Every structure is written in structure tokens, then in C-alpha cells.
Coordinates of C-alpha atoms in Angstrom, one line a residue:
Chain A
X1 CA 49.5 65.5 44.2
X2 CA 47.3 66.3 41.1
X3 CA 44.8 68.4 41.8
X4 CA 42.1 66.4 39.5
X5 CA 42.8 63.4 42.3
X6 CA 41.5 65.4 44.9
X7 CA 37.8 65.2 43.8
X8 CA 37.2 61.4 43.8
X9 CA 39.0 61.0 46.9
X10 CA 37.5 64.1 49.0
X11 CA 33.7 62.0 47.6
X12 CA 34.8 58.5 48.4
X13 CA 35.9 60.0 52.3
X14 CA 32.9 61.8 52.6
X15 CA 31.3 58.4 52.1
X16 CA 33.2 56.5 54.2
X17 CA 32.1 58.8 57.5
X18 CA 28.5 59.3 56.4
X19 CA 25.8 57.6 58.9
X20 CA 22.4 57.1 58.1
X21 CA 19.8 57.4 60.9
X22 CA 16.7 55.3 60.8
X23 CA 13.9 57.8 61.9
X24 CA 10.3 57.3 63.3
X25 CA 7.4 59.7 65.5
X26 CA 8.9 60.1 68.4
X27 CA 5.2 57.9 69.6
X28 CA 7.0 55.3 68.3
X29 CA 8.2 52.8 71.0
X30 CA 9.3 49.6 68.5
X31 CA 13.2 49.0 68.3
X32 CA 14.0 47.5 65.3
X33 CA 16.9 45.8 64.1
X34 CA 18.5 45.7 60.5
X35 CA 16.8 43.0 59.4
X36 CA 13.0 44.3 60.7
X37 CA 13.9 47.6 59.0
X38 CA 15.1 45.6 55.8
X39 CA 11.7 43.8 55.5
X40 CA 9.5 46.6 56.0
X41 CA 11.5 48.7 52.8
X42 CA 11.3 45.4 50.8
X43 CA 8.0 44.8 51.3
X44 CA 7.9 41.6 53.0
X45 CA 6.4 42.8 56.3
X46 CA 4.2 46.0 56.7
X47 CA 4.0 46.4 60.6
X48 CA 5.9 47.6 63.1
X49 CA 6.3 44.6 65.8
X50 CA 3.6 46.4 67.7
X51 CA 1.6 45.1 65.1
X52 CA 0.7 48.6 64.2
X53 CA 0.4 49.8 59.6
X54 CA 4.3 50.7 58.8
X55 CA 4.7 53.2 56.0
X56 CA 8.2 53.6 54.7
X57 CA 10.0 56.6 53.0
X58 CA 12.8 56.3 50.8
X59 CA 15.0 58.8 48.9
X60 CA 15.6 59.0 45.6
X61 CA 18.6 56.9 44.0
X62 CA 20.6 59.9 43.9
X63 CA 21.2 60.8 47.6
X64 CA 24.3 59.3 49.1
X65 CA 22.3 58.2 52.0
X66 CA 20.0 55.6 49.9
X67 CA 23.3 54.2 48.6
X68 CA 24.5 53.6 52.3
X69 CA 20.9 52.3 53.2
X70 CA 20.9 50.1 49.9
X71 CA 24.5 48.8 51.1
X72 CA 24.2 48.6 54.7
X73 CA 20.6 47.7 55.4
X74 CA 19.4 45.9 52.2
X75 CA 23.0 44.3 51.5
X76 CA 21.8 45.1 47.4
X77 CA 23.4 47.3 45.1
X78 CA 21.1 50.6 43.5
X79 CA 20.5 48.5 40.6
X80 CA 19.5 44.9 42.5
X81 CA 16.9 47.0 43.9
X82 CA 15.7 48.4 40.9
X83 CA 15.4 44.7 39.6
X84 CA 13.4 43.6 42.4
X85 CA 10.7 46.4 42.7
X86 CA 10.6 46.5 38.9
X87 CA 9.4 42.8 39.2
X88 CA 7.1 43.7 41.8
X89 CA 5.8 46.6 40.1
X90 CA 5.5 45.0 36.7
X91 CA 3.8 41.8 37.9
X92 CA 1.1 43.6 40.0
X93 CA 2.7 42.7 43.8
X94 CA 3.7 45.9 45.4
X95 CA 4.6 49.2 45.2
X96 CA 8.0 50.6 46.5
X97 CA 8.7 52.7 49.5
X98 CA 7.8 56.5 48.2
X99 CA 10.4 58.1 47.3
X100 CA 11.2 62.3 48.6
X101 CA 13.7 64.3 47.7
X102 CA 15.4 66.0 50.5
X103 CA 16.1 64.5 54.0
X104 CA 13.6 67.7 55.5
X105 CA 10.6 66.1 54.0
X106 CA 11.4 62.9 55.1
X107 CA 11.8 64.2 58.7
X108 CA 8.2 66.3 58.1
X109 CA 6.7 63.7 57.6
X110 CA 8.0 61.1 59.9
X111 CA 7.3 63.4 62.8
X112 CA 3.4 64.3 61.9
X113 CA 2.7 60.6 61.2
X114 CA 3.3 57.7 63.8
X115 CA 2.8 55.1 60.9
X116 CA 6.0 56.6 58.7
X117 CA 9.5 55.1 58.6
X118 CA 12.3 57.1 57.1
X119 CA 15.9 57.4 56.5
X120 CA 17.8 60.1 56.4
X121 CA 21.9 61.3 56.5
X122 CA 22.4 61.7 60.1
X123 CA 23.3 65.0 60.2
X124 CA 19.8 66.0 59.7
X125 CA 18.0 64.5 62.3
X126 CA 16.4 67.1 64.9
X127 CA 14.4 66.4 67.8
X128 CA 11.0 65.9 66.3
X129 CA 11.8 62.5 65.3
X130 CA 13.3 59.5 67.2
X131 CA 16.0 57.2 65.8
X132 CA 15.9 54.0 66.1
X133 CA 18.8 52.8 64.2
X134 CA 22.4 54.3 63.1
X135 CA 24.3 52.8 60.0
Chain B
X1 CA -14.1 44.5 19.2
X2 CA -11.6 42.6 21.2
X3 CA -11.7 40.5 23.9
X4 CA -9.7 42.6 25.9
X5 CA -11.4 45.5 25.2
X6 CA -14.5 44.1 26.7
X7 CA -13.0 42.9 29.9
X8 CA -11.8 46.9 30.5
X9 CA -15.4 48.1 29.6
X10 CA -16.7 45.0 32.2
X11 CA -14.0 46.2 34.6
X12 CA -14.5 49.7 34.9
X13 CA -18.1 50.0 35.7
X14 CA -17.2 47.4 39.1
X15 CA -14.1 49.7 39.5
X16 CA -16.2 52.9 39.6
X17 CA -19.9 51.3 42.0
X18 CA -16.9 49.8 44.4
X19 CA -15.2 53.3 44.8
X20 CA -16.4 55.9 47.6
X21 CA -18.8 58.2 46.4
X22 CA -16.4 61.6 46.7
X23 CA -14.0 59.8 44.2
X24 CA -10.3 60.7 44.7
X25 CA -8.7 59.4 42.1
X26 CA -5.0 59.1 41.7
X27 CA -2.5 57.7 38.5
X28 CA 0.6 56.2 38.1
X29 CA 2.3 55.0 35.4
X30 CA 5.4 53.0 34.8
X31 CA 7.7 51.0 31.9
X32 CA 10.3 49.1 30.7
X33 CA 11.8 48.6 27.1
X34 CA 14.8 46.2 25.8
X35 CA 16.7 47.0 22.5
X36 CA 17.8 43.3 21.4
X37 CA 20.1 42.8 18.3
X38 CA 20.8 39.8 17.5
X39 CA 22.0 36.6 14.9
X40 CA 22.4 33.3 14.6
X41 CA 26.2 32.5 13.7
X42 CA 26.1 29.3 12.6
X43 CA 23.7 26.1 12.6
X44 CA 21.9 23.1 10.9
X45 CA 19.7 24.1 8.7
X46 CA 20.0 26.3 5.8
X47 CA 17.6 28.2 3.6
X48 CA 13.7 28.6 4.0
X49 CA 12.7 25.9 6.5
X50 CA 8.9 24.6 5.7
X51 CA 7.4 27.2 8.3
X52 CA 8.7 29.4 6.6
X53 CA 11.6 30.9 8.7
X54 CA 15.4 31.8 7.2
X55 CA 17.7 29.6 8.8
X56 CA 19.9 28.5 10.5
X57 CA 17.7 30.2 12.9
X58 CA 17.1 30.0 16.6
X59 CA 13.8 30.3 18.8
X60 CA 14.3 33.1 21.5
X61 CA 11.0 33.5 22.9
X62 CA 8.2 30.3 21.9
X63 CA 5.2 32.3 23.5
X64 CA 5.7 35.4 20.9
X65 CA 7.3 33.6 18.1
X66 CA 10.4 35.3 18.3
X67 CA 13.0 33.6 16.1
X68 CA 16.6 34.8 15.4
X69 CA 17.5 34.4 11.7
X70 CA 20.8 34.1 9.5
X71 CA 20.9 38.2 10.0
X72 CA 21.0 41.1 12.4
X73 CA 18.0 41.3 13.9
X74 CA 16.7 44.1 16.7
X75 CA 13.2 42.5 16.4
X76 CA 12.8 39.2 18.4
X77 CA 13.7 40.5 21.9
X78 CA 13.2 43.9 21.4
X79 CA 9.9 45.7 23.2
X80 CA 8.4 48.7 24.7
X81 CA 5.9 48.4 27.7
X82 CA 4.1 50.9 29.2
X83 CA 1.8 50.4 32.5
X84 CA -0.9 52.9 34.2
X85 CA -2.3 52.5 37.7
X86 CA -5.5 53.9 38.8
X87 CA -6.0 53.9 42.1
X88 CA -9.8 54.7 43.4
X89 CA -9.1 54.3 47.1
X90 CA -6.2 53.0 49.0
X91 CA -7.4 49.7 49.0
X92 CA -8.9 49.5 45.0
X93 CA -7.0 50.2 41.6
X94 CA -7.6 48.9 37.9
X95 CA -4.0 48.5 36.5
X96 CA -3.2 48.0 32.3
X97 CA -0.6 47.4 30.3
X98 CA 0.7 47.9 26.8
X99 CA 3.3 45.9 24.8
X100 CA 4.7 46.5 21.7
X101 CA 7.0 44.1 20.7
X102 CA 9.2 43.9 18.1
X103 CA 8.0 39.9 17.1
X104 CA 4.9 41.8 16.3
X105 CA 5.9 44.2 13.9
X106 CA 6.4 46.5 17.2
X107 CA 1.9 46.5 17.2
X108 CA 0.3 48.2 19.9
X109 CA -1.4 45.6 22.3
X110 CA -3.2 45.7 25.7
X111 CA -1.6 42.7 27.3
X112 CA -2.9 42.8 31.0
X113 CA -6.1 44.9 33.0
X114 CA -6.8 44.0 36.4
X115 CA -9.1 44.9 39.2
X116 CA -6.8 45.0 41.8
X117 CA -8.5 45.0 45.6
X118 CA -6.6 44.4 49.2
X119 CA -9.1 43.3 51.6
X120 CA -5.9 43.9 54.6
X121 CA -2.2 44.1 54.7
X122 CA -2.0 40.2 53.7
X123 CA -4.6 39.4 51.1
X124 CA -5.5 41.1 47.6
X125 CA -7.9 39.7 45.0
X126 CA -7.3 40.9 41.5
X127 CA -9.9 40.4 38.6
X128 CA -9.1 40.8 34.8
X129 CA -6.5 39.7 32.5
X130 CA -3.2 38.4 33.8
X131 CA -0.2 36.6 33.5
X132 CA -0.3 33.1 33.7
X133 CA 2.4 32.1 36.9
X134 CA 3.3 29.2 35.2
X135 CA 7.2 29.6 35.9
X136 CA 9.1 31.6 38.7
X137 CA 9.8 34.4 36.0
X138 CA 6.8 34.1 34.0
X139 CA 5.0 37.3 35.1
X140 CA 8.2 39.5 34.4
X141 CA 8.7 37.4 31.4
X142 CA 8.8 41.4 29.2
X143 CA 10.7 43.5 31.6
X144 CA 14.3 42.0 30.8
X145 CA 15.6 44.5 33.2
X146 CA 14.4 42.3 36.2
X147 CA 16.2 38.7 34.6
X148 CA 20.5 38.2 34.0
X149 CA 19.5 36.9 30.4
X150 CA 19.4 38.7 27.3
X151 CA 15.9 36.2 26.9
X152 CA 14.5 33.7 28.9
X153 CA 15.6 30.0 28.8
X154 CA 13.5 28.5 26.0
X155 CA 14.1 25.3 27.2
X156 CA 12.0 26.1 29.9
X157 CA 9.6 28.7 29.2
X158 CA 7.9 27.8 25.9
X159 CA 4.5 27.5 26.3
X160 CA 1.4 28.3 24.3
X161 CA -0.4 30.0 26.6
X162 CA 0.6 33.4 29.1
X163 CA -1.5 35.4 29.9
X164 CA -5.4 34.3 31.1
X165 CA -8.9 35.7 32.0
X166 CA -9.6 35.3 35.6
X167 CA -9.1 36.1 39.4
X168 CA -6.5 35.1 41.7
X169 CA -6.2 35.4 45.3
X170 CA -3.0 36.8 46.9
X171 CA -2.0 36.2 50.3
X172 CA 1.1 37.7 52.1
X173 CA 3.1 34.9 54.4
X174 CA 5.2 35.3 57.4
X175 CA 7.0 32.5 59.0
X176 CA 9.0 32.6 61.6
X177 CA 11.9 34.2 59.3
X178 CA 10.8 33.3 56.2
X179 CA 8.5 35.2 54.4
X180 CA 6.4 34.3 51.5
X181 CA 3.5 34.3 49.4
X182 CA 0.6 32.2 48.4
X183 CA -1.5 33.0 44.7
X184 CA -4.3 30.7 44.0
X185 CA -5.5 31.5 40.7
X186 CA -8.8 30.3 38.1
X187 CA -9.7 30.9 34.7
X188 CA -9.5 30.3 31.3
X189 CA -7.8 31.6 28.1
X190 CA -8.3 31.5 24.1
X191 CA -5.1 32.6 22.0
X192 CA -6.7 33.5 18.6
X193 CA -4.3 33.2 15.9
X194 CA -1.5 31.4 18.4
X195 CA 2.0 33.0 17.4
X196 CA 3.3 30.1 19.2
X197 CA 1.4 28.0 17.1
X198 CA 2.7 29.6 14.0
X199 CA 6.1 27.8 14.7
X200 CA 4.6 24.4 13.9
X201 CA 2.4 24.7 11.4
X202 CA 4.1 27.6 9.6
X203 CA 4.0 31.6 10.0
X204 CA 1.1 31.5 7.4
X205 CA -1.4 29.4 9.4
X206 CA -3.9 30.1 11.7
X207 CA -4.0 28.1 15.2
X208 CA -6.3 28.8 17.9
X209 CA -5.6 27.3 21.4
X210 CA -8.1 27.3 24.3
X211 CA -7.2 26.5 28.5
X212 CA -10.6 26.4 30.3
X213 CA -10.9 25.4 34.0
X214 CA -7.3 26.7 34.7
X215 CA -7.2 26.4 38.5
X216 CA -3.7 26.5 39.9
X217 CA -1.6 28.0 43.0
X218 CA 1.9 28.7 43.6
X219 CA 3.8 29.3 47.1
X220 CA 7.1 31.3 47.2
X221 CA 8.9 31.5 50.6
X222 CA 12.1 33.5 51.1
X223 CA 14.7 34.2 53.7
X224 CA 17.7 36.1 53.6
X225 CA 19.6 34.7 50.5
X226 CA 17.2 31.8 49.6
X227 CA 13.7 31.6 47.4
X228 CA 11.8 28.4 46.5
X229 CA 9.0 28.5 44.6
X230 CA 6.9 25.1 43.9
X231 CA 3.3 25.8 41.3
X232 CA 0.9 23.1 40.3
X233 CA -2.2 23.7 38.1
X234 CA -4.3 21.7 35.6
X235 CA -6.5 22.5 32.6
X236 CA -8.6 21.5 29.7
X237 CA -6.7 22.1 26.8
X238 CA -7.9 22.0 23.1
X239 CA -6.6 23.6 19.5
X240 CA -7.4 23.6 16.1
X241 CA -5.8 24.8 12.6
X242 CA -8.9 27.5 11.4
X243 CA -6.6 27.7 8.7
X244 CA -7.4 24.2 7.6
X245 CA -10.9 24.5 8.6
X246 CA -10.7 22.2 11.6
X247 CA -12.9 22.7 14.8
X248 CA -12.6 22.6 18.1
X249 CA -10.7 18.8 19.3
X250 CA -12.2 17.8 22.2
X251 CA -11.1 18.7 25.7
X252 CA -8.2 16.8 27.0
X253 CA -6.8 17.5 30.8
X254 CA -3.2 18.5 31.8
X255 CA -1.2 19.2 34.8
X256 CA 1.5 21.1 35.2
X257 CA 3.7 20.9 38.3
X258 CA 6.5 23.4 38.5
X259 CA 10.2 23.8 41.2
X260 CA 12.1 26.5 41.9
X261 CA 15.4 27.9 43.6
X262 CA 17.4 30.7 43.8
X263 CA 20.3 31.4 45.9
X264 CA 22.0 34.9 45.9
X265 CA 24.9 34.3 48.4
X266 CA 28.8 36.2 48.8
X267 CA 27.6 37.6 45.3
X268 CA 27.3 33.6 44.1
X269 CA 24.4 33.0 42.0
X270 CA 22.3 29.9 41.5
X271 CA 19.0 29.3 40.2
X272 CA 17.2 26.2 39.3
X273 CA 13.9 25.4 37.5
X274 CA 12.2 22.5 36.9
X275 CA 8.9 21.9 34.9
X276 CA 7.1 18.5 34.4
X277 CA 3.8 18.5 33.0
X278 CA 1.4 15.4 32.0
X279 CA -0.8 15.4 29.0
X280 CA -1.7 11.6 28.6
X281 CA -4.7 12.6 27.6
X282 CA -3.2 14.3 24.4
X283 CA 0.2 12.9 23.6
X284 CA 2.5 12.1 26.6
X285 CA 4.5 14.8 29.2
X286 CA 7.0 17.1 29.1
X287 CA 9.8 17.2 31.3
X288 CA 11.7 20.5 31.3
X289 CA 14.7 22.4 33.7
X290 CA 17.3 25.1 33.5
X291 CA 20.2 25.7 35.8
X292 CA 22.3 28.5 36.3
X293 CA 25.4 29.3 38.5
X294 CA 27.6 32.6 38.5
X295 CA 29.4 35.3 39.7
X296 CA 28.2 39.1 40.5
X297 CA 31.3 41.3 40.5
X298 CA 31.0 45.1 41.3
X299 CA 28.7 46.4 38.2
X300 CA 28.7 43.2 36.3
X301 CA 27.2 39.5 36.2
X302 CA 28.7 36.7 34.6
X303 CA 26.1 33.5 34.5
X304 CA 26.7 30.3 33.3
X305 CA 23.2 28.4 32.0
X306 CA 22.2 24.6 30.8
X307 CA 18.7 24.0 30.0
X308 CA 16.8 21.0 28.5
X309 CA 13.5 20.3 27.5
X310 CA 12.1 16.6 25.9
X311 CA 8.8 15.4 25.4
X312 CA 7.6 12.5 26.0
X313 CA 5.3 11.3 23.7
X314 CA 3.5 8.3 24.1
X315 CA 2.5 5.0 21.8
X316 CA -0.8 5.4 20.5
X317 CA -1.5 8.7 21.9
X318 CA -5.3 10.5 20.8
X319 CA -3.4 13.1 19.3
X320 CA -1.9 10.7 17.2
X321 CA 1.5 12.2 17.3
X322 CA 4.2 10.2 15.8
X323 CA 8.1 10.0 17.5
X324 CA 8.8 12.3 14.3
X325 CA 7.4 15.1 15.9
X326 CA 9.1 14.5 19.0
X327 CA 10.7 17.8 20.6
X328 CA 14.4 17.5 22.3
X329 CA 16.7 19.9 22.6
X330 CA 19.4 21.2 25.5
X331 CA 20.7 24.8 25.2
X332 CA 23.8 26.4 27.1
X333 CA 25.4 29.9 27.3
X334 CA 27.0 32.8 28.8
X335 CA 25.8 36.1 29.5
X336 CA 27.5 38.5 30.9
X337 CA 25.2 41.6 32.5
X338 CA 26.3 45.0 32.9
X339 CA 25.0 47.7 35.2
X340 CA 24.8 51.1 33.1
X341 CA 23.0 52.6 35.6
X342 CA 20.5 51.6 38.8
X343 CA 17.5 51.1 36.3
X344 CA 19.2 49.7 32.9
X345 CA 21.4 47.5 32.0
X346 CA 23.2 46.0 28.8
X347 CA 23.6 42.3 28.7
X348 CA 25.5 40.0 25.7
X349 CA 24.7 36.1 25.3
X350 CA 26.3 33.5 23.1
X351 CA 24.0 30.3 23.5
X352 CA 24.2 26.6 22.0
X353 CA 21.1 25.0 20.8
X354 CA 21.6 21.3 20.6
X355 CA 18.9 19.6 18.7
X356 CA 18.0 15.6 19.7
X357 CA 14.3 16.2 18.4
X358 CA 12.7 14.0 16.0
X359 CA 12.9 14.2 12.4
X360 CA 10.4 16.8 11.7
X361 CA 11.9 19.5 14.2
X362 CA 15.5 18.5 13.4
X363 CA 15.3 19.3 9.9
X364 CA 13.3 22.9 10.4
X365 CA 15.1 24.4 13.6
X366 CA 18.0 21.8 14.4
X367 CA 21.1 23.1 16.2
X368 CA 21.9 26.8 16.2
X369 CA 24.4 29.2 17.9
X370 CA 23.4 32.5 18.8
X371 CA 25.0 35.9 20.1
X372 CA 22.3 38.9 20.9
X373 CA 22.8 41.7 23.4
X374 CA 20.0 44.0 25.1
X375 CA 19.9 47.5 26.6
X376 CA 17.0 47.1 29.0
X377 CA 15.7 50.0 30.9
X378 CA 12.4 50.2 33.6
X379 CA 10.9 53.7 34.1

């Protein structure tokens, strides 16, 4: 086999075995299903069923896990979500989820803060947050 | 100075008294642009029509004036936007914006500042200058990244008046499934020097138009792959030509009702929009809709759209308009959208105006066909 061919292939399996976790302060007792998670990052609901403020965390556009989040959770391409936060944004209706660059900070933050919601690859996920979803 | 500038100077002031004392102020700023180019290929009317536009030519955008011509153009849909957030507490932020737009000679202006307050998770006030929410796209009617279409349906969104001076109330809906959102809005609005106005009575003149009383609300609810929208309002309304040294007319009332929906389902696309407004008091109504159906493949869109608009005008009307200045016209094209990246696009439309309008419009705009393409980028 070319050796060029290798690259795109070795990415696209990578992909195709990468889980994200859904993270929150281990404090956190709300289960939450794709859709409740979906709302909360699109900015149609801003509590956790408990009723309790939800803050979520995103990463940037870049990091395979947003794509799989995007995909899996949202059911939107990168771009489809740029569209609708853009119209948000531009028409004075919300703000998007934060956005951090590396799956640590999200997992920093998520466990000092029982408000925060995060996503991260799920090889990163360490006992100082609890998971609440897989996808 | 302008109003505009006053309103900031009124704004800020209630901005800084409302913050905390130990003031922890934090920015953000964000943007979008669209590089249009774009001709008419073939149409109607030849030459220099009586407003004074080279034709055949084509009406992209009504609001700004933005006409395509017998040449390339990059200046009806092009436009750079930039928008800065302060934010004086977590709860209060005075937001602006700043167009330049090619229609304009690509001019500097401050289109929108707002006082922007959320009394809880579900309800916001904001206080300043605005969009109007006339139609479902109307407050993103700039950022072409956020719309499949190189320019909006001008069918459908042609309308004197956008933005307006006021305060609307924002409150967050859940229910059941279906989320939502209700805006109840007030205010008024003066466009000095109406581009839109320039369209009729020629690109030399000098129209003002004036909304006062605007009081209006809209209610979108969404679940899963569906989102209505319905909007009704009403206003005074009055113009005149300073140009020809007329004042004020007198007030008449109109209503505006407007429908919306959109379905985004298995990567199928429809959207819907219907308009209807009633201005008996003035001439008659206007009955206006666009409909859309297509296809989202992976990184592209292909969307199919027919729109019409038609006014009504009626026998001995006060603003003594005749069935020569009657306005018809049906438009349909295809634009296909593609995905250069998660925040830009490019997108390429060929469009048919059809003209059915009275004499007057017939013989200065008439039918056109169009192709223009956009690069359109947020930030």
C-alpha cells in the first residue's frame, strides 16, 4: 500500500474509536440525556433539571472531540453551529458555550465548580470529575 | 451630531450609575464580512432608468438600496461588520455595532447600541437602537454567513424601515419539549435621507420616513427539527420628499402580521415566510412570501427558492396612488452554499425577477436575471 494512504486512514480510525465523556463536579447528582445536554450547549435551557445555573464549556473547533460532540450530541456539522451562534451573537440573544483549549482545563474547571458542564476525549477523564454521559 | 451618537452618550451614563461600584469591566468583540460580486445577465430595461440606475438592473437588498447593474459589481452585497460587547457585571452590557457596506460607498456607520440587562436566566430588557424583528431573518439580515442565500429574498424583505429606537423585552420559553422565545418590543424610528426611498423617487432625492408608536411582539418556539415564528406590530407611519420641499403627511396606521417555518430534517431543508401587512389608511396592503426547499449534502447546500410580493393598492386611496404605481413581482433561484470552513462560506445564486408591476415600475426595474456569489466569514 502507498505510504501517503496511511495518514488519512490511520486519522479517520482514530476517529472512529474516539469517545467523548460528558463531565460535571462530582456534587453533581443530575443524569442527563443527549437531548438535556444538547439544550444546555445550544442555549435553549440553562439549568440542570435540579433546577440549579448550568455553565457549559466547549472546546475550540479544532479538537477532534468537539467534532464528535458537534456530530453526536448536537446532530450539526462545525459550520451549522457557527451559523447558529453567529445569529445569536450578531442579533444580541446569547453568547456561546466558552470555549478552552485543552481537555485539562476543561476538567479544572469542571471539578472546582458544581455549576460547569464540560466535554472532553475520554481518555482524559480522572477522578475529580463525574461523567455523566459517553458518546 | 447624530442621532445615534446621542443615544451612546444617553446610554452610557445609565450603563456606568447601574454598574457596581468596584467596576470590573470586561470586552468582547466579534464580526462578520461578505465579498459579493455580482451582474445582471440579461433583463427588460436598458440604459439609464428615470432613478437614475444602469439597467437592466436588479434590486438585491431594498432596505440599503443595493442594486445590481449591467456590470460586475462587488458593491451591493458586499459588507464589513464589526461588534464590541462591554460587559459591566454578569447581568449588564452596552453592545454596538459598525457597518460598512459597500451600497454605501463602504462608509463607516454605527448601526445598533443597546443596553443590554438580564433580570434572571429567562428575561432580558435591552435599551438603544436595534433591529427591527420584522421578518424571521431580519436581525441577521448583515451577517450572510448565518442565511443559504447570497442576499435575502427581496420579495420578502423590502422594507423602509430596520433598525428602531427603543426597548424590548426578552423572555426565554420552555415547553414541555419545545423551547422558545417571546420579544415584545416599542419604539419609533426616523430614516433621514431613506436609501430605500431613493429607489422611487431617484438616487438624487431626499426622502425622510418616520414609524412612531411601533409596538409589536414575536414568538419563536422550536423543537428538535422544527421552528415557527409568527410577529404582529403596528405603527404610525409618515414620509415626505425634503427634496421637493414637502413636510411631514400626516400620520396614517399600519399593521404588519408576519409567519414563519423552518424544517431542517434527514439534511432536507424547508423554509417558509409569509408577510401581510394593511395600510388602508395610506394606499391598500401588501401581501408578501418566500418558499424554499433543498438538500444539505456533506459540505454543500443546494436550495431551491420562489418568492412573490404584490401590493394591493386601493381605489381612492389618501395617498392618492394610482394602479401605475402598483408593485408586483415573483423572483426564483438557486444557490448552491459551500462550506470553506466552520466559520465561512462561499455561496453562487442565479435568480429570476419576473416583473407584473404597473407601468411606472415595469419600465424602470422590469424583469432581470442575476448571478452573484459571496465569500462570507463571522469572527
Amino acid at each position: 500500500m502507498n505510504r501517503l494512504l496511511l495518514v488519512p486512514l490511520l486519522f479517520i480510525g482514530i476517529n472512529a474509536f474516539a469517545e467523548v465523556a460528558v463531565v460535571v463536579h462530582p456534587s453533581n447528582a443530575s443524569v442527563l440525556n443527549a437531548e438535556e445536554i444538547s439544550k444546555l450547549y445550544l442555549g435553549r435551557s440553562k439549568s440542570f433539571p435540579d433546577g440549579k445555573a448550568a455553565i457549559p464549556l466547549a472546546l475550540g473547533d479544532s479538537s477532534g472531540a468537539t467534532a464528535i460532540f458537534n456530530e453526536k450530541v448536537l446532530n450539526k456539522t462545525g459550520s451549522q453551529i457557527k451559523a447558529y451562534w453567529s445569529k445569536l451573537v450578531f442579533t444580541g440573544k446569547g453568547t456561546p458555550p466558552k470555549e478552552l483549549a485543552t481537555d485539562q482545563e476543561v476538567i479544572d474547571l469542571v471539578s472546582q465548580n458544581p455549576s460547569v458542564i464540560g466535554y472532553v476525549d475520554k481518555s482524559a477523564v480522572n477522578a475529580s470529575v463525574k461523567v455523566v454521559a459517553t458518546f | 451630531m447624530n442621532k445615534l451618537n446621542r443615544i451612546t452618550l444617553m446610554l452610557l451614563p445609565i450603563a456606568i450609575l447601574s454598574a457596581p461600584t468596584a467596576l470590573a469591566v470586561d470586552y468582547s468583540y466579534s464580526g462578520f464580512m461578505t465579498v459579493g460580486l455580482g451582474r445582471v445577465i440579461n433583463g427588460s430595461v436598458s440604459g439609464q432608468n428615470e432613478v437614475g440606475l444602469d439597467c437592466p438592473c436588479m434590486i438585491s437588498d431594498y432596505s440599503q438600496a443595493s442594486v445590481y447593474g449591467p456590470a460586475w459589481d462587488i458593491k451591493p452585497d458586499s459588507k464589513l461588520g464589526l461588534q464590541g460587547s462591554v460587559l459591566f457585571s454578569d447581568d449588564l452590557m452596552l453592545t454596538g455595532q459598525v457597518v460598512s457596506r459597500g451600497s454605501r460607498d463602504f462608509d463607516v456607520n454605527l448601526e445598533w447600541v443597546y443596553l443590554s440587562y438580564q433580570v434572571n436566566d429567562s428575561n432580558t430588557v435591552q435599551l438603544g437602537r436595534k433591529r427591527l424583528p420584522l421578518f424571521y431573518y431580519s436581525e441577521q439580515q448583515d451577517v450572510g454567513f448565518t442565511y443559504p442565500w447570497v442576499h435575502l429574498p427581496g420579495q420578502t424583505y423590502g422594507w423602509e424601515a430596520v433598525n428602531y429606537n427603543g426597548m424590548n423585552w426578552s423572555h426565554n420559553l420552555q415547553l414541555g419539549e419545545w423551547s422558545g422565545n417571546v420579544n415584545v418590543f416599542g419604539g419609533s424610528e426616523t430614516r433621514k435621507d431613506s436609501d430605500y426611498l431613493k429607489l422611487y423617487n431617484g438616487l438624487d432625492s431626499e426622502s425622510d420616513t418616520k414609524w412612531s408608536g411601533i409596538f409589536g411582539a414575536e414568538i419563536v418556539l422550536s423543537k428538535d427539527w422544527f421552528e415557527g415564528r409568527l410577529m404582529v406590530m403596528q405603527s404610525d407611519t409618515q414620509g415626505r420628499v425634503v427634496s421637493q420641499g414637502q413636510d411631514w403627511s400626516e400620520k396614517t396606521m399600519q399593521q404588519i402580521y408576519g409567519a414563519s417555518a423552518l424544517v431542517d430534517y434527514n439534511d432536507f431543508l424547508f423554509t417558509t415566510e409569509l408577510f401581510y401587512s394593511d395600510r388602508t389608511e395610506s394606499y391598500g396592503r401588501d401581501l408578501a412570501y418566500t418558499l424554499s426547499a433543498g438538500k444539505r449534502f456533506d459540505g454543500l447546500v443546494v436550495l431551491l427558492t420562489h418568492g412573490m410580493y404584490q401590493q394591493k393598492i386601493y381605489r381612492d386611496n389618501p395617498a392618492e396612488l394610482t394602479e401605475d404605481s402598483r408593485e408586483k413581482h415573483r423572483n426564483t433561484s438557486i444557490v448552491v452554499k459551500f462550506d470553506v470552513s466552520a466559520s465561512s462560506d462561499f455561496k453562487i445564486q442565479l435568480e429570476r425577477w419576473q416583473d407584473y408591476s404597473g407601468s411606472w415600475f415595469k419600465q424602470n426595474y422590469g424583469d432581470a436575471s442575476t448571478l452573484s456569489m459571496a465569500y462570507n466569514l463571522v469572527f
